[in-house]
């Protein structure tokens, strides 16, 4: 019997050695765990591991509930409730430290579980694993064993006089631990700690407050302090990333005898200035002189763009991190960054890549103050960096809702409005209702972009208690954060057609197209030409005789295809060119005086929307041949050559002088886009009676330089009718 037993022991010993080879040193003093990510509570989140001084993630391959138990117990929770694959709590950054993790559930540390080995992984951050822990704490668990603060929740508890303000910017800071809300002693509290709290609540910075009323209030309240101080550097995205400070002895009402409860006061960004609970009365436009966000579906997110030498450009994602992203967010009046996005997640930009390998300390007032590699030019727009920022809790979605739709992204628009002295749900008059108004509704509800605006909604059933019109005359610029910031009739509701079937409706989408004109192509292809009238029969049919000769190349840099608003059954057949028109007007071409007055004009009907050419690896989806479907695929462009009718402006009667040449795509906002600011292209133009030069063409609303230097001059079309 002894020989077989000896063999069995040898096998077990051999097996143990193999397992240990795939385990890291669980006694590593630099090892730590934390839960991170977006839209989470303190007991749930993306699993992150600290090794070799660097935070990284864990891949979801072979992960199990047993592994989740080990993680949760390592964080001071009794056990795990569930685990989540496929980056449910957002994608992390840096290394993926562990992959193919196998735990029995009895291990004391995640590093004791089997895995491929530290740093050995073939996963992407789209596979980052998350866990949901039980909210019950392990009795006697020493937080000092963990590197970071671990509490169940955090809140700013406003005083009674401030509770009706929106947003709440000031109050006692409280943390929830072991199911109870507790204050933090302010003896070791610093302004940098407050900066972190303000950032996680959507505010760019902290500010001073009047301590007298808070001392009076705290003297009357029963004290229940938390047993630790907190050390933050000021750059953390939330309190859970700060380090635990010294232990605070709990002595009942004598705790923190040399101080009092921490009070945090935050300065909101201009767009989120406090208002009464009735809401906003005025829309603010964010001042973004050097940095802006574009292409984001929600408030506080988008592709990062920087203004340099009068031209907007993008930022390369090499070395892009939360610290740099937070500088952007705070600069624009938001809080700290939730995510630093890479790989053009918010769509590709146009123009130059202004910054690469950005490195920030976190305390810069602008991204333009951060260090970056001025020599590196190897980035493409496939690497455009983007951000998602923390924004204040404004309660926007509590005053507006969609009703009757087939899914949560569509329906009849209903708002809380005044009727007979009380707040009631009611409909919005659809007279004048369009894409811009629908955009504001979708943004206010956090549903992304508008895909359609409806002036008839008879096919959607609404709440019978909300069938009265309470809002009319709505006119939005598109920059508003809420529908009641738009111009409207206020209390004097006037809706001749009434509500019901004519109530306003919307459908929303999390992605949208984004058309951008290639300004360089316009500059490079303009030229002078005289054409006799008999050669313009197709132009007569297209109704664009009043228009002049250049090519236009229109890219779709968005995240969904650009499609005509109406379906093929509504398209108009034009015999001359043997194709359908899918949009009545697609582009406006105008020549303006220096004061903005239109002196010559043209328009480009959508003869055909198709994929003329695409980026490498992208297949064409739309073409006009054989009565095909029309549109522009993401990553493709539609080229209108200079020899196509209506690619002109008639300057026959134009006087010599300086002008502005302007092109506007999708001018009536008929089709929803993620960004309309880049639909406008402007060029300087000078006409001497015989020739017309265009130069310094640019996209958007950047300012012109003076007309004192002629560089990159190009000939403009001189279109003359011969009778």
Short mmCIF file of C-alpha atoms in Angstrom, two decimals, residues 110-532:
data_model
loop_
_atom_site.label_atom_id
_atom_site.label_comp_id
_atom_site.label_asym_id
_atom_site.label_seq_id
_atom_site.Cartn_x
_atom_site.Cartn_y
_atom_site.Cartn_z
CA UNK A 110 -6.36 37.07 -6.64
CA UNK A 111 -2.64 36.49 -7.23
CA UNK A 112 -2.96 33.04 -5.64
CA UNK A 113 -5.34 31.96 -8.42
CA UNK A 114 -4.15 30.20 -11.55
CA UNK A 115 -3.63 32.43 -14.60
CA UNK A 116 -1.47 32.79 -17.69
CA UNK A 117 0.98 34.68 -15.53
CA UNK A 118 1.38 38.36 -14.70
CA UNK A 119 1.19 40.49 -17.82
CA UNK A 120 0.61 37.53 -20.16
CA UNK A 121 -2.61 38.20 -22.08
CA UNK A 122 -4.05 38.28 -25.59
CA UNK A 123 -7.10 40.33 -24.52
CA UNK A 124 -8.25 43.83 -25.36
CA UNK A 125 -9.79 46.31 -22.93
CA UNK A 126 -13.19 45.54 -24.44
CA UNK A 127 -12.87 42.30 -22.41
CA UNK A 128 -12.19 43.96 -19.03
CA UNK A 129 -14.02 42.10 -16.29
CA UNK A 130 -16.15 43.71 -13.57
CA UNK A 131 -17.72 42.50 -10.34
CA UNK A 132 -20.71 43.33 -8.16
CA UNK A 133 -19.93 42.72 -4.50
CA UNK A 134 -22.31 42.27 -1.61
CA UNK A 135 -22.74 45.52 0.31
CA UNK A 136 -22.03 43.67 3.56
CA UNK A 137 -18.58 44.37 4.99
CA UNK A 138 -16.23 41.85 6.59
CA UNK A 139 -16.27 42.52 10.33
CA UNK A 140 -12.97 44.00 11.49
CA UNK A 141 -11.61 44.35 7.95
CA UNK A 142 -8.66 46.72 8.08
CA UNK A 143 -8.82 49.29 5.32
CA UNK A 144 -5.15 49.84 5.87
CA UNK A 145 -4.59 46.56 4.04
CA UNK A 146 -5.89 48.24 0.89
CA UNK A 147 -4.20 51.12 -0.88
CA UNK A 148 -7.28 53.13 -1.77
CA UNK A 149 -10.38 54.41 -0.01
CA UNK A 150 -13.17 51.82 0.00
CA UNK A 151 -16.61 53.11 0.94
CA UNK A 152 -20.11 52.24 -0.28
CA UNK A 153 -21.12 55.70 -1.44
CA UNK A 154 -20.28 59.40 -1.25
CA UNK A 155 -22.58 62.41 -1.13
CA UNK A 156 -22.63 66.16 -0.61
CA UNK A 157 -25.41 66.77 1.88
CA UNK A 158 -26.74 70.26 1.35
CA UNK A 159 -28.20 72.36 4.12
CA UNK A 160 -31.95 72.91 4.05
CA UNK A 161 -31.63 76.36 2.45
CA UNK A 162 -29.53 74.92 -0.44
CA UNK A 163 -31.48 71.74 -1.17
CA UNK A 164 -33.74 73.35 -3.77
CA UNK A 165 -30.82 74.63 -5.80
CA UNK A 166 -29.90 72.87 -9.01
CA UNK A 167 -27.19 71.68 -9.02
CA UNK A 168 -26.18 71.17 -5.39
CA UNK A 169 -22.69 72.67 -5.11
CA UNK A 170 -22.07 72.88 -1.35
CA UNK A 171 -22.66 70.91 1.82
CA UNK A 172 -21.33 68.42 4.35
CA UNK A 173 -19.33 65.60 2.80
CA UNK A 174 -20.53 62.19 3.93
CA UNK A 175 -19.39 58.66 3.12
CA UNK A 176 -21.49 55.53 3.51
CA UNK A 177 -19.75 52.69 5.30
CA UNK A 178 -21.30 49.57 6.82
CA UNK A 179 -24.71 50.86 5.76
CA UNK A 180 -24.43 54.15 7.65
CA UNK A 181 -23.66 57.69 6.51
CA UNK A 182 -20.69 59.19 8.30
CA UNK A 183 -18.85 62.53 8.28
CA UNK A 184 -15.11 62.96 7.75
CA UNK A 185 -13.01 64.92 10.24
CA UNK A 186 -11.61 68.05 8.59
CA UNK A 187 -8.35 68.21 10.60
CA UNK A 188 -6.29 66.68 7.79
CA UNK A 189 -8.60 67.74 4.96
CA UNK A 190 -7.03 69.69 2.08
CA UNK A 191 -8.19 71.75 -0.89
CA UNK A 192 -6.92 68.98 -3.16
CA UNK A 193 -9.28 66.54 -1.48
CA UNK A 194 -12.14 68.95 -2.18
CA UNK A 195 -10.98 69.28 -5.77
CA UNK A 196 -11.39 65.52 -6.25
CA UNK A 197 -14.88 65.53 -4.72
CA UNK A 198 -15.97 68.45 -6.89
CA UNK A 199 -14.53 66.74 -9.98
CA UNK A 200 -16.45 63.51 -9.42
CA UNK A 201 -19.66 65.54 -9.06
CA UNK A 202 -19.12 67.37 -12.34
CA UNK A 203 -17.56 70.64 -11.15
CA UNK A 204 -14.23 71.96 -12.47
CA UNK A 205 -12.88 73.31 -9.18
CA UNK A 206 -13.46 73.87 -5.49
CA UNK A 207 -14.05 77.26 -3.84
CA UNK A 208 -14.07 78.81 -0.39
CA UNK A 209 -17.19 78.76 1.74
CA UNK A 210 -18.47 80.53 4.84
CA UNK A 211 -17.74 78.12 7.74
CA UNK A 212 -19.89 79.87 10.40
CA UNK A 213 -23.32 78.40 9.52
CA UNK A 214 -21.80 74.91 9.22
CA UNK A 215 -20.15 75.14 12.65
CA UNK A 216 -23.50 76.13 14.11
CA UNK A 217 -25.29 73.27 12.38
CA UNK A 218 -22.70 70.65 13.32
CA UNK A 219 -22.84 71.70 16.99
CA UNK A 220 -26.55 70.85 17.00
CA UNK A 221 -26.24 67.53 15.21
CA UNK A 222 -25.23 64.13 16.49
CA UNK A 223 -21.77 63.33 15.21
CA UNK A 224 -20.96 60.05 13.48
CA UNK A 225 -17.45 60.28 12.07
CA UNK A 226 -15.69 57.87 9.74
CA UNK A 227 -12.55 56.29 11.20
CA UNK A 228 -10.01 57.49 8.62
CA UNK A 229 -8.61 60.60 7.03
CA UNK A 230 -8.09 60.87 3.27
CA UNK A 231 -5.06 61.79 1.15
CA UNK A 232 -5.70 62.89 -2.45
CA UNK A 233 -3.22 64.34 -4.90
CA UNK A 234 -5.97 66.34 -6.62
CA UNK A 235 -5.79 64.42 -9.89
CA UNK A 236 -7.93 61.42 -8.93
CA UNK A 237 -11.20 60.87 -10.81
CA UNK A 238 -13.01 59.99 -7.57
CA UNK A 239 -12.60 59.44 -3.84
CA UNK A 240 -12.10 55.69 -4.35
CA UNK A 241 -8.77 56.43 -6.06
CA UNK A 242 -7.44 58.48 -3.12
CA UNK A 243 -5.22 56.93 -0.45
CA UNK A 244 -6.31 56.29 3.09
CA UNK A 245 -4.71 58.63 5.61
CA UNK A 246 -4.18 58.14 9.30
CA UNK A 247 -6.72 56.36 11.47
CA UNK A 248 -9.03 58.69 13.40
CA UNK A 249 -9.77 57.52 16.98
CA UNK A 250 -13.54 57.34 17.45
CA UNK A 251 -14.55 58.90 20.79
CA UNK A 252 -18.23 59.62 20.27
CA UNK A 253 -18.98 63.35 20.37
CA UNK A 254 -15.34 63.99 21.31
CA UNK A 255 -14.12 62.65 17.96
CA UNK A 256 -12.45 65.35 15.88
CA UNK A 257 -12.44 67.73 18.85
CA UNK A 258 -9.95 70.02 17.12
CA UNK A 259 -12.07 70.35 14.01
CA UNK A 260 -15.45 69.49 12.58
CA UNK A 261 -17.15 67.69 9.67
CA UNK A 262 -15.70 68.32 6.23
CA UNK A 263 -17.64 70.85 4.13
CA UNK A 264 -17.11 70.89 0.37
CA UNK A 265 -17.99 73.85 -1.84
CA UNK A 266 -17.67 73.60 -5.63
CA UNK A 267 -17.65 76.17 -8.42
CA UNK A 268 -19.87 75.02 -11.31
CA UNK A 269 -19.04 75.56 -14.95
CA UNK A 270 -20.86 78.43 -16.60
CA UNK A 271 -23.35 76.16 -18.38
CA UNK A 272 -24.39 74.64 -15.04
CA UNK A 273 -24.77 77.79 -12.96
CA UNK A 274 -27.18 77.19 -10.05
CA UNK A 275 -30.81 78.02 -10.66
CA UNK A 276 -34.09 77.60 -8.82
CA UNK A 277 -35.72 74.20 -9.12
CA UNK A 278 -38.07 75.48 -11.85
CA UNK A 279 -35.14 75.17 -14.24
CA UNK A 280 -33.15 77.37 -16.58
CA UNK A 281 -34.34 80.61 -18.05
CA UNK A 282 -31.32 81.21 -20.23
CA UNK A 283 -29.01 79.09 -22.35
CA UNK A 284 -25.29 79.61 -22.02
CA UNK A 285 -22.80 78.96 -24.77
CA UNK A 286 -19.59 77.51 -23.43
CA UNK A 287 -16.60 79.69 -24.14
CA UNK A 288 -14.08 77.43 -25.84
CA UNK A 289 -11.36 79.67 -27.23
CA UNK A 290 -8.70 76.97 -27.50
CA UNK A 291 -10.28 73.53 -26.92
CA UNK A 292 -13.65 72.03 -27.83
CA UNK A 293 -15.47 68.67 -27.94
CA UNK A 294 -17.12 67.36 -31.10
CA UNK A 295 -19.05 64.25 -32.09
CA UNK A 296 -20.25 63.21 -28.61
CA UNK A 297 -23.73 61.78 -28.15
CA UNK A 298 -24.16 63.24 -24.66
CA UNK A 299 -23.29 66.37 -22.72
CA UNK A 300 -19.66 66.37 -21.61
CA UNK A 301 -18.23 63.93 -24.14
CA UNK A 302 -16.64 64.15 -27.56
CA UNK A 303 -13.56 64.19 -29.73
CA UNK A 304 -10.94 66.66 -28.43
CA UNK A 305 -10.11 69.45 -30.87
CA UNK A 306 -7.57 72.25 -30.39
CA UNK A 307 -7.36 75.64 -32.09
CA UNK A 308 -3.90 76.51 -33.40
CA UNK A 309 -2.99 79.28 -35.84
CA UNK A 310 -6.66 79.85 -36.60
CA UNK A 311 -7.31 76.20 -37.53
CA UNK A 312 -9.04 73.47 -35.53
CA UNK A 313 -7.21 70.16 -35.33
CA UNK A 314 -7.28 66.98 -33.28
CA UNK A 315 -5.15 65.32 -30.58
CA UNK A 316 -3.40 61.99 -31.14
CA UNK A 317 -4.15 59.23 -28.63
CA UNK A 318 -0.51 58.24 -28.05
CA UNK A 319 0.01 58.38 -24.23
CA UNK A 320 -3.52 59.80 -23.86
CA UNK A 321 -4.65 59.23 -20.25
CA UNK A 322 -7.17 60.28 -17.61
CA UNK A 323 -4.93 63.07 -16.35
CA UNK A 324 -4.84 64.81 -19.74
CA UNK A 325 -8.54 64.06 -20.29
CA UNK A 326 -9.39 65.66 -16.93
CA UNK A 327 -7.51 68.84 -17.89
CA UNK A 328 -9.77 69.04 -20.96
CA UNK A 329 -12.92 68.39 -18.94
CA UNK A 330 -12.15 70.99 -16.28
CA UNK A 331 -11.11 73.54 -18.91
CA UNK A 332 -14.54 73.21 -20.53
CA UNK A 333 -16.46 73.61 -17.26
CA UNK A 334 -17.08 69.94 -16.48
CA UNK A 335 -15.69 67.79 -13.67
CA UNK A 336 -12.96 65.18 -13.85
CA UNK A 337 -12.80 62.71 -16.72
CA UNK A 338 -14.64 59.41 -16.52
CA UNK A 339 -12.84 58.01 -19.52
CA UNK A 340 -9.94 58.90 -21.79
CA UNK A 341 -11.00 57.42 -25.12
CA UNK A 342 -8.64 56.34 -27.89
CA UNK A 343 -8.96 55.06 -31.45
CA UNK A 344 -11.36 57.76 -32.72
CA UNK A 345 -14.21 56.42 -30.55
CA UNK A 346 -16.06 59.71 -31.11
CA UNK A 347 -15.48 59.80 -34.85
CA UNK A 348 -12.57 61.02 -36.93
CA UNK A 349 -11.77 64.72 -37.25
CA UNK A 350 -10.47 66.68 -40.23
CA UNK A 351 -7.47 68.92 -40.73
CA UNK A 352 -4.16 68.68 -38.87
CA UNK A 353 -3.30 66.62 -35.77
CA UNK A 354 -2.05 69.44 -33.54
CA UNK A 355 -0.83 67.49 -30.49
CA UNK A 356 0.73 64.08 -29.90
CA UNK A 357 2.12 62.26 -26.85
CA UNK A 358 0.47 64.74 -24.51
CA UNK A 359 1.70 64.77 -20.92
CA UNK A 360 -0.10 66.82 -18.27
CA UNK A 361 0.51 67.31 -14.56
CA UNK A 362 -3.25 67.61 -14.06
CA UNK A 363 -3.19 71.19 -12.77
CA UNK A 364 -2.93 73.01 -16.10
CA UNK A 365 -5.71 75.46 -16.87
CA UNK A 366 -5.75 74.37 -20.51
CA UNK A 367 -4.65 71.36 -22.51
CA UNK A 368 -2.52 73.76 -24.55
CA UNK A 369 -0.30 74.24 -21.48
CA UNK A 370 0.59 70.53 -21.34
CA UNK A 371 3.80 69.17 -22.79
CA UNK A 372 3.59 67.26 -26.07
CA UNK A 373 5.83 65.97 -28.83
CA UNK A 374 6.11 68.76 -31.39
CA UNK A 375 8.20 66.65 -33.76
CA UNK A 376 5.95 63.61 -34.06
CA UNK A 377 3.84 63.60 -37.22
CA UNK A 378 3.02 59.92 -37.59
CA UNK A 379 -0.59 60.07 -36.29
CA UNK A 380 -3.70 59.69 -38.42
CA UNK A 381 -7.28 60.61 -37.59
CA UNK A 382 -7.90 56.95 -36.75
CA UNK A 383 -6.04 57.80 -33.52
CA UNK A 384 -8.05 60.89 -32.53
CA UNK A 385 -8.41 61.20 -28.75
CA UNK A 386 -11.73 61.79 -27.00
CA UNK A 387 -13.11 62.18 -23.47
CA UNK A 388 -16.13 61.49 -21.32
CA UNK A 389 -16.48 63.93 -18.42
CA UNK A 390 -18.39 63.91 -15.15
CA UNK A 391 -21.25 66.43 -15.31
CA UNK A 392 -23.43 67.76 -12.47
CA UNK A 393 -26.73 66.12 -11.63
CA UNK A 394 -29.19 68.62 -13.11
CA UNK A 395 -32.38 66.55 -13.18
CA UNK A 396 -32.81 67.36 -16.87
CA UNK A 397 -34.65 64.11 -17.60
CA UNK A 398 -37.21 64.68 -14.86
CA UNK A 399 -38.98 67.49 -16.73
CA UNK A 400 -39.36 65.81 -20.10
CA UNK A 401 -40.32 62.36 -21.37
CA UNK A 402 -41.20 60.37 -24.50
CA UNK A 403 -44.54 58.62 -24.65
CA UNK A 404 -46.10 55.96 -26.88
CA UNK A 405 -43.03 54.93 -28.87
CA UNK A 406 -42.14 51.39 -29.85
CA UNK A 407 -38.91 51.66 -27.85
CA UNK A 408 -37.37 54.05 -25.29
CA UNK A 409 -35.62 56.04 -28.05
CA UNK A 410 -38.79 57.38 -29.69
CA UNK A 411 -42.17 58.83 -28.88
CA UNK A 412 -44.34 61.87 -28.46
CA UNK A 413 -42.59 64.66 -26.53
CA UNK A 414 -44.21 65.49 -23.19
CA UNK A 415 -43.02 68.21 -20.81
CA UNK A 416 -43.87 69.40 -17.34
CA UNK A 417 -45.61 72.72 -17.80
CA UNK A 418 -47.74 75.20 -15.90
CA UNK A 419 -51.49 74.78 -16.20
CA UNK A 420 -53.98 76.46 -13.88
CA UNK A 421 -51.20 77.20 -11.41
CA UNK A 422 -49.83 73.68 -11.13
CA UNK A 423 -47.24 71.54 -12.89
CA UNK A 424 -48.75 68.97 -15.25
CA UNK A 425 -47.50 66.77 -18.08
CA UNK A 426 -48.53 67.98 -21.50
CA UNK A 427 -47.72 67.97 -25.20
CA UNK A 428 -45.55 70.24 -27.32
CA UNK A 429 -47.04 71.98 -30.35
CA UNK A 430 -45.43 70.67 -33.55
CA UNK A 431 -45.72 73.89 -35.55
CA UNK A 432 -42.15 74.77 -36.63
CA UNK A 433 -40.82 71.59 -34.99
CA UNK A 434 -37.63 70.35 -36.64
CA UNK A 435 -34.28 68.63 -36.28
CA UNK A 436 -32.72 71.25 -33.98
CA UNK A 437 -35.58 70.98 -31.50
CA UNK A 438 -35.43 67.18 -31.63
CA UNK A 439 -31.67 67.33 -31.01
CA UNK A 440 -32.21 69.24 -27.77
CA UNK A 441 -34.86 66.75 -26.60
CA UNK A 442 -32.60 63.74 -27.22
CA UNK A 443 -29.65 65.46 -25.51
CA UNK A 444 -31.75 66.45 -22.49
CA UNK A 445 -32.90 62.84 -22.04
CA UNK A 446 -29.38 61.47 -22.49
CA UNK A 447 -30.49 59.51 -25.56
CA UNK A 448 -27.84 60.80 -27.96
CA UNK A 449 -28.70 62.47 -31.27
CA UNK A 450 -32.00 63.03 -33.04
CA UNK A 451 -32.59 60.81 -36.04
CA UNK A 452 -36.01 62.26 -36.93
CA UNK A 453 -38.32 65.09 -35.87
CA UNK A 454 -42.05 64.41 -36.28
CA UNK A 455 -44.83 66.97 -36.74
CA UNK A 456 -47.53 64.29 -36.76
CA UNK A 457 -47.66 61.59 -34.10
CA UNK A 458 -51.14 60.12 -34.47
CA UNK A 459 -49.65 56.60 -34.58
CA UNK A 460 -48.25 56.91 -31.03
CA UNK A 461 -50.59 56.56 -28.09
CA UNK A 462 -50.05 59.10 -25.34
CA UNK A 463 -51.12 59.35 -21.73
CA UNK A 464 -54.69 60.67 -21.74
CA UNK A 465 -53.83 62.87 -18.77
CA UNK A 466 -51.15 64.60 -20.85
CA UNK A 467 -53.07 65.43 -24.04
CA UNK A 468 -53.18 69.20 -23.55
CA UNK A 469 -50.61 71.43 -25.26
CA UNK A 470 -48.48 73.17 -22.60
CA UNK A 471 -45.61 74.42 -24.80
CA UNK A 472 -45.64 76.11 -28.21
CA UNK A 473 -43.53 78.27 -30.51
CA UNK A 474 -40.38 76.26 -29.73
CA UNK A 475 -37.31 77.41 -31.65
CA UNK A 476 -33.87 76.03 -30.74
CA UNK A 477 -30.39 76.91 -31.92
CA UNK A 478 -29.15 73.43 -31.06
CA UNK A 479 -26.76 74.60 -28.32
CA UNK A 480 -29.35 74.43 -25.53
CA UNK A 481 -29.10 71.82 -22.79
CA UNK A 482 -32.87 71.68 -22.18
CA UNK A 483 -35.99 72.37 -24.22
CA UNK A 484 -37.13 75.18 -21.94
CA UNK A 485 -33.90 77.04 -22.71
CA UNK A 486 -35.12 77.37 -26.31
CA UNK A 487 -37.26 80.28 -27.42
CA UNK A 488 -40.95 79.51 -26.87
CA UNK A 489 -44.25 81.22 -26.08
CA UNK A 490 -43.97 80.71 -22.33
CA UNK A 491 -47.32 80.86 -20.56
CA UNK A 492 -49.05 82.23 -23.66
CA UNK A 493 -49.50 78.92 -25.46
CA UNK A 494 -50.75 79.25 -29.05
CA UNK A 495 -51.18 76.14 -31.21
CA UNK A 496 -53.81 76.57 -33.96
CA UNK A 497 -53.70 72.92 -35.04
CA UNK A 498 -53.84 71.74 -31.43
CA UNK A 499 -52.08 68.71 -30.02
CA UNK A 500 -53.15 65.12 -30.38
CA UNK A 501 -52.14 63.90 -33.83
CA UNK A 502 -50.15 67.12 -34.34
CA UNK A 503 -48.12 66.86 -31.14
CA UNK A 504 -44.32 66.99 -31.56
CA UNK A 505 -42.37 63.75 -31.57
CA UNK A 506 -38.79 62.53 -31.92
CA UNK A 507 -36.72 59.45 -32.50
CA UNK A 508 -33.20 59.37 -31.07
CA UNK A 509 -30.03 57.42 -31.87
CA UNK A 510 -26.72 56.95 -30.04
CA UNK A 511 -24.77 57.52 -33.27
CA UNK A 512 -25.09 60.00 -36.12
CA UNK A 513 -23.38 60.92 -39.39
CA UNK A 514 -21.10 63.95 -39.67
CA UNK A 515 -20.52 65.53 -43.08
CA UNK A 516 -17.36 67.59 -43.54
CA UNK A 517 -16.27 69.38 -46.71
CA UNK A 518 -12.66 68.98 -47.80
CA UNK A 519 -11.57 72.63 -48.02
CA UNK A 520 -8.30 71.81 -49.80
CA UNK A 521 -10.14 70.25 -52.76
CA UNK A 522 -12.18 73.43 -53.27
CA UNK A 523 -9.01 75.56 -53.25
CA UNK A 524 -7.18 73.24 -55.63
CA UNK A 525 -9.94 72.86 -58.24
CA UNK A 526 -11.40 76.34 -58.74
CA UNK A 527 -10.98 77.91 -62.15
CA UNK A 528 -12.50 80.46 -64.57
CA UNK A 529 -14.92 79.41 -67.27
CA UNK A 530 -17.39 80.98 -69.70
CA UNK A 531 -20.36 78.83 -70.68
CA UNK A 532 -23.04 79.53 -73.32
#
